XYZ file of C-alpha atoms in Angstrom:
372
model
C 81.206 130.510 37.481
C 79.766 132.785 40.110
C 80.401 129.846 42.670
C 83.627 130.182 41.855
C 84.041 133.936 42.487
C 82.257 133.674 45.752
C 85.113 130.636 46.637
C 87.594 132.414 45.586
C 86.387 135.408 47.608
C 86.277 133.748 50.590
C 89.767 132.111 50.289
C 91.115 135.779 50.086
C 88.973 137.669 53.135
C 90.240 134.485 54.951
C 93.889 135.612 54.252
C 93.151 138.969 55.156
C 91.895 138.143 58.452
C 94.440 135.901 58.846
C 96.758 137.883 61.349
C 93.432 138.710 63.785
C 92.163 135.483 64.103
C 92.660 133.122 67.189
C 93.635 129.366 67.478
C 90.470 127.859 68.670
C 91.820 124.923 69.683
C 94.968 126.937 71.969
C 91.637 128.706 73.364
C 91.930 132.411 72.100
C 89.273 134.372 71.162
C 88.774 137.569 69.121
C 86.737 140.022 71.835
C 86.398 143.935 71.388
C 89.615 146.613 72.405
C 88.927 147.529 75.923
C 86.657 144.074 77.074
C 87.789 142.687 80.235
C 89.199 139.399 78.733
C 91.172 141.288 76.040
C 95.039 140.814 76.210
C 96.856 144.272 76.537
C 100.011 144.759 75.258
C 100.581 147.567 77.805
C 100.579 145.398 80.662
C 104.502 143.763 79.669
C 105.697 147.574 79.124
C 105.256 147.602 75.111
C 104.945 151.041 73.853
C 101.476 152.166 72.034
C 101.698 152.064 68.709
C 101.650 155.767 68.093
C 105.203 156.047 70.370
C 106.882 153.214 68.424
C 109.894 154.541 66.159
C 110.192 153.685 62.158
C 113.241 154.949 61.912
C 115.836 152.212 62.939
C 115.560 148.346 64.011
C 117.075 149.211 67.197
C 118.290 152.199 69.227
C 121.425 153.821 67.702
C 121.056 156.882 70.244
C 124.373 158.588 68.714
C 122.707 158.565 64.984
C 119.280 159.528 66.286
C 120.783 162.715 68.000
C 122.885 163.689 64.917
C 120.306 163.228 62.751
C 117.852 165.254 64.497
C 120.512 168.405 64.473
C 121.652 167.915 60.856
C 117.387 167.915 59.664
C 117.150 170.784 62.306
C 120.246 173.333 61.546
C 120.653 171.436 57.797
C 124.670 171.440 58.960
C 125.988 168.120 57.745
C 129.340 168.636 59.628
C 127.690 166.613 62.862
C 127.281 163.913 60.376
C 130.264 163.673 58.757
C 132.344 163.761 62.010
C 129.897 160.518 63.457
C 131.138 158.527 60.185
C 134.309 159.829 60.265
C 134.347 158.440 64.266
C 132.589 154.793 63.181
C 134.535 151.756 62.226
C 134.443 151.560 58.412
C 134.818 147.387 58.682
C 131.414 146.935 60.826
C 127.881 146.818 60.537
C 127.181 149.901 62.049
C 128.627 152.129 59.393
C 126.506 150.863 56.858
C 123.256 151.097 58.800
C 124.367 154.462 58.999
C 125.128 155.613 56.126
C 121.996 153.821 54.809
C 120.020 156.194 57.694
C 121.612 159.815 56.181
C 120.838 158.718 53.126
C 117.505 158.044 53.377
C 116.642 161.157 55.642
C 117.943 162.842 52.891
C 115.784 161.382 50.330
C 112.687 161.412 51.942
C 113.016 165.126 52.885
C 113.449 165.581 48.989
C 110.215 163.355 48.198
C 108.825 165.796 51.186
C 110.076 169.480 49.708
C 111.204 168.474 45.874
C 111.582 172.544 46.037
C 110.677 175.401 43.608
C 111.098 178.666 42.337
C 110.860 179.967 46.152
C 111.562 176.863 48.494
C 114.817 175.142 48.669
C 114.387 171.677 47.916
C 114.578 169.073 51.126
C 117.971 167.128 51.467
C 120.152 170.259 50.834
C 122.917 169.058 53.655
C 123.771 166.424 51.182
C 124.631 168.544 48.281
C 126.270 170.853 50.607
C 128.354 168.415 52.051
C 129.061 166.789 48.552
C 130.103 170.250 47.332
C 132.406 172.067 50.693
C 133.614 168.013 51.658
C 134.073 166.234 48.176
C 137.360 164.027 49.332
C 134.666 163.159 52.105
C 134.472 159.693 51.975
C 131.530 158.926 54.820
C 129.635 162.306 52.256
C 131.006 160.176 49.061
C 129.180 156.907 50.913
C 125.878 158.532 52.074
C 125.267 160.566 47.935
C 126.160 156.764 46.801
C 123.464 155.469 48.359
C 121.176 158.447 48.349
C 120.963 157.953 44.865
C 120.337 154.445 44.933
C 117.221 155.087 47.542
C 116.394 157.862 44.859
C 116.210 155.344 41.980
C 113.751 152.842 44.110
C 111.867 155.127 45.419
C 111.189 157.993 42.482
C 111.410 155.716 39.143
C 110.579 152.291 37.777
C 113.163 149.606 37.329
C 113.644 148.771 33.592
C 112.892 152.647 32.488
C 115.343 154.899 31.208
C 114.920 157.080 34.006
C 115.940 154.234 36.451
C 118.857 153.676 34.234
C 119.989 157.290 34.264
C 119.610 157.536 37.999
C 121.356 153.977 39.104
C 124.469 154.639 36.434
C 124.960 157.185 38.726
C 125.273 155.998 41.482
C 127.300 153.523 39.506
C 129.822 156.739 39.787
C 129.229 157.766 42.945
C 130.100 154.060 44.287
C 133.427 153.839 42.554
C 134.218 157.474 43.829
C 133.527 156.729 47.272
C 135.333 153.552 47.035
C 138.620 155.719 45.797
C 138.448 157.926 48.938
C 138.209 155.192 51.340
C 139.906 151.938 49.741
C 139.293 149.465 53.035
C 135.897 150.321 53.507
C 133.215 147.840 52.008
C 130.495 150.700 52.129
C 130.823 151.744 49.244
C 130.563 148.519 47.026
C 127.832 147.152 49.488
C 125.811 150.111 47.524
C 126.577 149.111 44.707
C 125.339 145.527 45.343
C 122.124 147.850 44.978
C 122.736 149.071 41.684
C 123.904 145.813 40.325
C 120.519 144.497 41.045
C 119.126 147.115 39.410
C 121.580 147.190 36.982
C 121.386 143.690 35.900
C 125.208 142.977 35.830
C 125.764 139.799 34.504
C 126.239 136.586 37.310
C 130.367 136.916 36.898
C 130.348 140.744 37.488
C 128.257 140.396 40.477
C 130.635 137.646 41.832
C 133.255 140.014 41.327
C 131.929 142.848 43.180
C 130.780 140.011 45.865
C 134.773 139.182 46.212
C 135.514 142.750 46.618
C 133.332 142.999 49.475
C 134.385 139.892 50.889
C 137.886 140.704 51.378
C 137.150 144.022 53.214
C 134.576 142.638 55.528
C 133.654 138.334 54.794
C 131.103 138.182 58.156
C 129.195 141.784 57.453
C 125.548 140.808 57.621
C 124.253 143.754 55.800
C 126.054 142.951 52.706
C 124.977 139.229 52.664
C 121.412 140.455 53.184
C 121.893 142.907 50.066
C 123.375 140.700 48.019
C 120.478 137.863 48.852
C 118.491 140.241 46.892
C 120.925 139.674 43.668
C 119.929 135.800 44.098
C 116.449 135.936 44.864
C 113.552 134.184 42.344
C 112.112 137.619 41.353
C 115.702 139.121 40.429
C 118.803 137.303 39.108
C 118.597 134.044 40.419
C 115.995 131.337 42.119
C 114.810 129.576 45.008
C 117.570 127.090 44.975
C 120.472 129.503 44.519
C 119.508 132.050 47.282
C 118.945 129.179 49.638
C 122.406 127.883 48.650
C 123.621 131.443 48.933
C 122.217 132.416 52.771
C 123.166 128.223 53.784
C 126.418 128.627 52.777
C 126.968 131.685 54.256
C 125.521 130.254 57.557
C 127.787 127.067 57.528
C 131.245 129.394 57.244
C 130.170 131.682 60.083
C 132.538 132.412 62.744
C 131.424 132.268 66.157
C 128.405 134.727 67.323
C 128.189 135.518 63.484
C 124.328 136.262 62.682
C 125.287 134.943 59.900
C 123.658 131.705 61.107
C 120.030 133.331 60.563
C 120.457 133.998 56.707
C 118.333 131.241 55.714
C 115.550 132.850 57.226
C 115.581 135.498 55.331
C 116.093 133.550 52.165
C 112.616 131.785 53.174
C 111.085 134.842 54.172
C 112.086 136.078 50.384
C 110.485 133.397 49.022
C 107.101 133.492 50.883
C 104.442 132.600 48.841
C 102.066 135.082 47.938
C 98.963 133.129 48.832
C 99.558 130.647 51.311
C 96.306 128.748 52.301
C 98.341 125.972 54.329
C 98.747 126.860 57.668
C 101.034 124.013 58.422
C 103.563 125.799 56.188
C 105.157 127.642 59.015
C 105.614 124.608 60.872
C 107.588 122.507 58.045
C 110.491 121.156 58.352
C 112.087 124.131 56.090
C 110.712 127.130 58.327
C 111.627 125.114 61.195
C 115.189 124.757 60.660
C 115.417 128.012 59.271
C 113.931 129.268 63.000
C 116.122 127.340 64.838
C 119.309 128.720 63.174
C 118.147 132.046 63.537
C 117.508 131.387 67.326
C 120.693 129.898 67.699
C 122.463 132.985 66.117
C 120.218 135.097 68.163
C 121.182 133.436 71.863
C 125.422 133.211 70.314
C 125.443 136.750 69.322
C 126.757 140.094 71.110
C 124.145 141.995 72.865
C 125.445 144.865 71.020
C 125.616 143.453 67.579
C 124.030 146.353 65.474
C 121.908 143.660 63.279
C 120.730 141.689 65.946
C 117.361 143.608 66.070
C 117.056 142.619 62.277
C 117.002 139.277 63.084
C 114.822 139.061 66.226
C 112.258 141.594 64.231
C 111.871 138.733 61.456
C 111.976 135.840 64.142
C 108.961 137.745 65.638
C 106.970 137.511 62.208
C 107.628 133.240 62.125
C 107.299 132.715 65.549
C 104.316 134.147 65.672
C 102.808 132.394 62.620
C 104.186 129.264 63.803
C 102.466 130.036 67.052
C 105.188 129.447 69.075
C 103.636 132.294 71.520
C 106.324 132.507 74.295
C 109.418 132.175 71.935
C 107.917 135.595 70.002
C 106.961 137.336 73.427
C 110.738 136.669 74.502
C 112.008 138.322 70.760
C 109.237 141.180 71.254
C 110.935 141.790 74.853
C 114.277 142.624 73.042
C 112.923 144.807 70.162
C 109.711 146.824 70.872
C 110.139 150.242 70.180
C 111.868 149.917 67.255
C 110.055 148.738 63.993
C 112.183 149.764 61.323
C 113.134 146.382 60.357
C 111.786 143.706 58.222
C 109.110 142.655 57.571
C 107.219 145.851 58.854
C 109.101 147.570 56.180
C 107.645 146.484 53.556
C 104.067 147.631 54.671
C 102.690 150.953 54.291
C 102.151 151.492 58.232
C 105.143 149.504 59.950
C 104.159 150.388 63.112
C 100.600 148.718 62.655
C 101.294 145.716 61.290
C 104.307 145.284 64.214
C 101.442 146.047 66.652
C 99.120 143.532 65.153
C 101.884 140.789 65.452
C 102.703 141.507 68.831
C 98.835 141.563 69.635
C 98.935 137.900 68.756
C 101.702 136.869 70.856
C 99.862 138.558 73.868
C 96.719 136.658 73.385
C 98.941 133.588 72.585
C 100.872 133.580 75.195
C 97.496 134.437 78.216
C 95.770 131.735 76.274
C 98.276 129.392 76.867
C 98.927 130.384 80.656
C 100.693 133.050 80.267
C 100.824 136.222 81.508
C 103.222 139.275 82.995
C 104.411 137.614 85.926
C 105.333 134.101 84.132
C 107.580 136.075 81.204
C 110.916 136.121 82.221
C 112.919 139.613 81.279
């Protein structure tokens, strides 16, 4: 039996190390920070980890700046008049409603307030209460309250339930003020996760969506969620979900790359075959996100999203130069998946894109040979 531990111990410190250990056979070699041979990020122009921003996949300089002022004066009016200017059909209204929302939230988690401290967040209830036929305020409470629900209370408690009914409210009010926009029930795709609304009510909420906005990435990647194993559906359905999706999208469409991101939903939790990375399933799922990647506009708000997660498979699929070209795009940046789901984003991101570096040198490569 304690055989068995000790195996079992060793299977797990292997997976731990996994994402700091070298391909022998490629040639690389774990050596100490600051040896000679050691590959340095610094020398393709990557920022240090302590510079790298966790805020947003990609630069959005125009939320970045608002954001700042409204944390700094608490004055929500600078936010309300960016949503009011943003195109309520595109991507980048929902990643920016999802950004107010959550500055809001964590500044509450931050200062939850007292008998002499206003609590953090108070823009938003300001806003809510001087704007309430506001729909970009009516949006950014919607999903405030979602983040609140994830990030405060347990799914399945009473609590939860309290907290995600309303937003429940707050989606359908939001949806009243601004009828076209799809904001409002891409939030709710949220709560009806959460919710547990029954397969034919989510389907109805999906068509709702679908008629306002049938290529937004964000809500396919929200409503992937709804199909995964560990929610409301399985393996097969998500997969059928995120390759349909891929097969009806228009040209340049990200769309193509949801199939990653059903497969990277459906990791396993221990994986001790390497080879898994390089099967036929990841593989095809790689190339369609590469393909969406190279068809895309360079200005296509979720196109960071997808080169983020390309950077996670490429890089376990050692396919060295392919991830140094994605890390090119997006360094910086690391509020994407999968860095997201770790309690340091900007460490695990720099860990990643330390392999690629010693990848690539190891192979050949080196500043000069990378094109930019």
């Amino acid at each position: 039996m304690e055989i068995l531990w000790v195996l079992m111990a060793l299977a797990m410190f292997s997976l731990v190390l996994l994402p700091v250990l070298m391909r022998r056979r490629a040639g690389i070699q774990q050596v100490a920070p600051g040896d000679p041979d050691a590959a340095d990020p610094a020398d393709y122009g990557f920022l240090r980890q302590e510079e790298l921003d966790i805020r947003m996949p990609g630069p959005d300089h125009d939320l970045l700046d608002v954001l700042d002022l409204v944390q700094r004066t608490q004055d929500y009016r600078a936010a309300s008049q960016l949503l009011a200017g943003t195109e309520s059909d595109g991507e980048r209204r929902w990643q920016r409603v999802q950004a107010f929302a959550g500055a809001a939230s964590l500044e509450l988690q931050q200062r939850p307030g007292g008998v002499s401290e206003t609590p953090g967040g108070q823009w938003l209830r300001v806003w809510r209460a001087e704007a309430p036929k506001d729909a970009g305020g009516a949006a950014v409470h919607a999903e405030f309250l979602v983040q609140q629900a994830w990030r405060t209370s347990t799914p399945g408690t009473d609590e939860f339930r309290i907290i995600m009914e309303e937003a429940k409210s707050a989606c359908a009010e939001a949806a009243l003020l601004a009828p076209g926009d799809p904001v409002p029930y891409i939030v709710e795709l949220s709560v009806a996760r959460g919710l547990s609304y029954p397969q034919p009510e989510f389907e109805q909420l999906w068509l709702k969506i679908l008629d306002r906005a049938p290529s937004h990435m964000g809500a396919h990647l929200v409503a992937l969620h709804y199909w995964c194993e560990k929610w409301h559906g399985s393996r097969d359905v998500a997969y059928s979900f995120a390759e349909a999706a891929a097969a009806r999208a228009p040209q340049g469409s990200l769309l193509a790359a949801m199939p990653l991101f059903a497969v990277f939903e459906h990791l396993p939790e221990v994986n001790l075959v390497r080879s898994f990375y390089q099967s036929e399933v990841v593989t095809k799922a790689v190339h369609g996100a590469l393909f969406a990647v190279h068809a895309a506009r360079p200005d296509d708000p979720m196109l960071a999203h997808v080169r983020h997660l390309l950077v996670f498979f490429l890089v376990r699929s050692e396919r060295w130069a392919e991830a140094m070209d994605q890390l090119l795009h997006v360094d910086g940046h690391v509020g994407a998946l999968p860095w997201t789901l770790t309690a340091d984003p900007a460490s695990d991101y720099a860990i990643y894109r330390a392999l690629a570096v010693a990848g690539y040198e190891a192979n050949g490569g080196s500043p000069a040979t990378l094109p930019h």
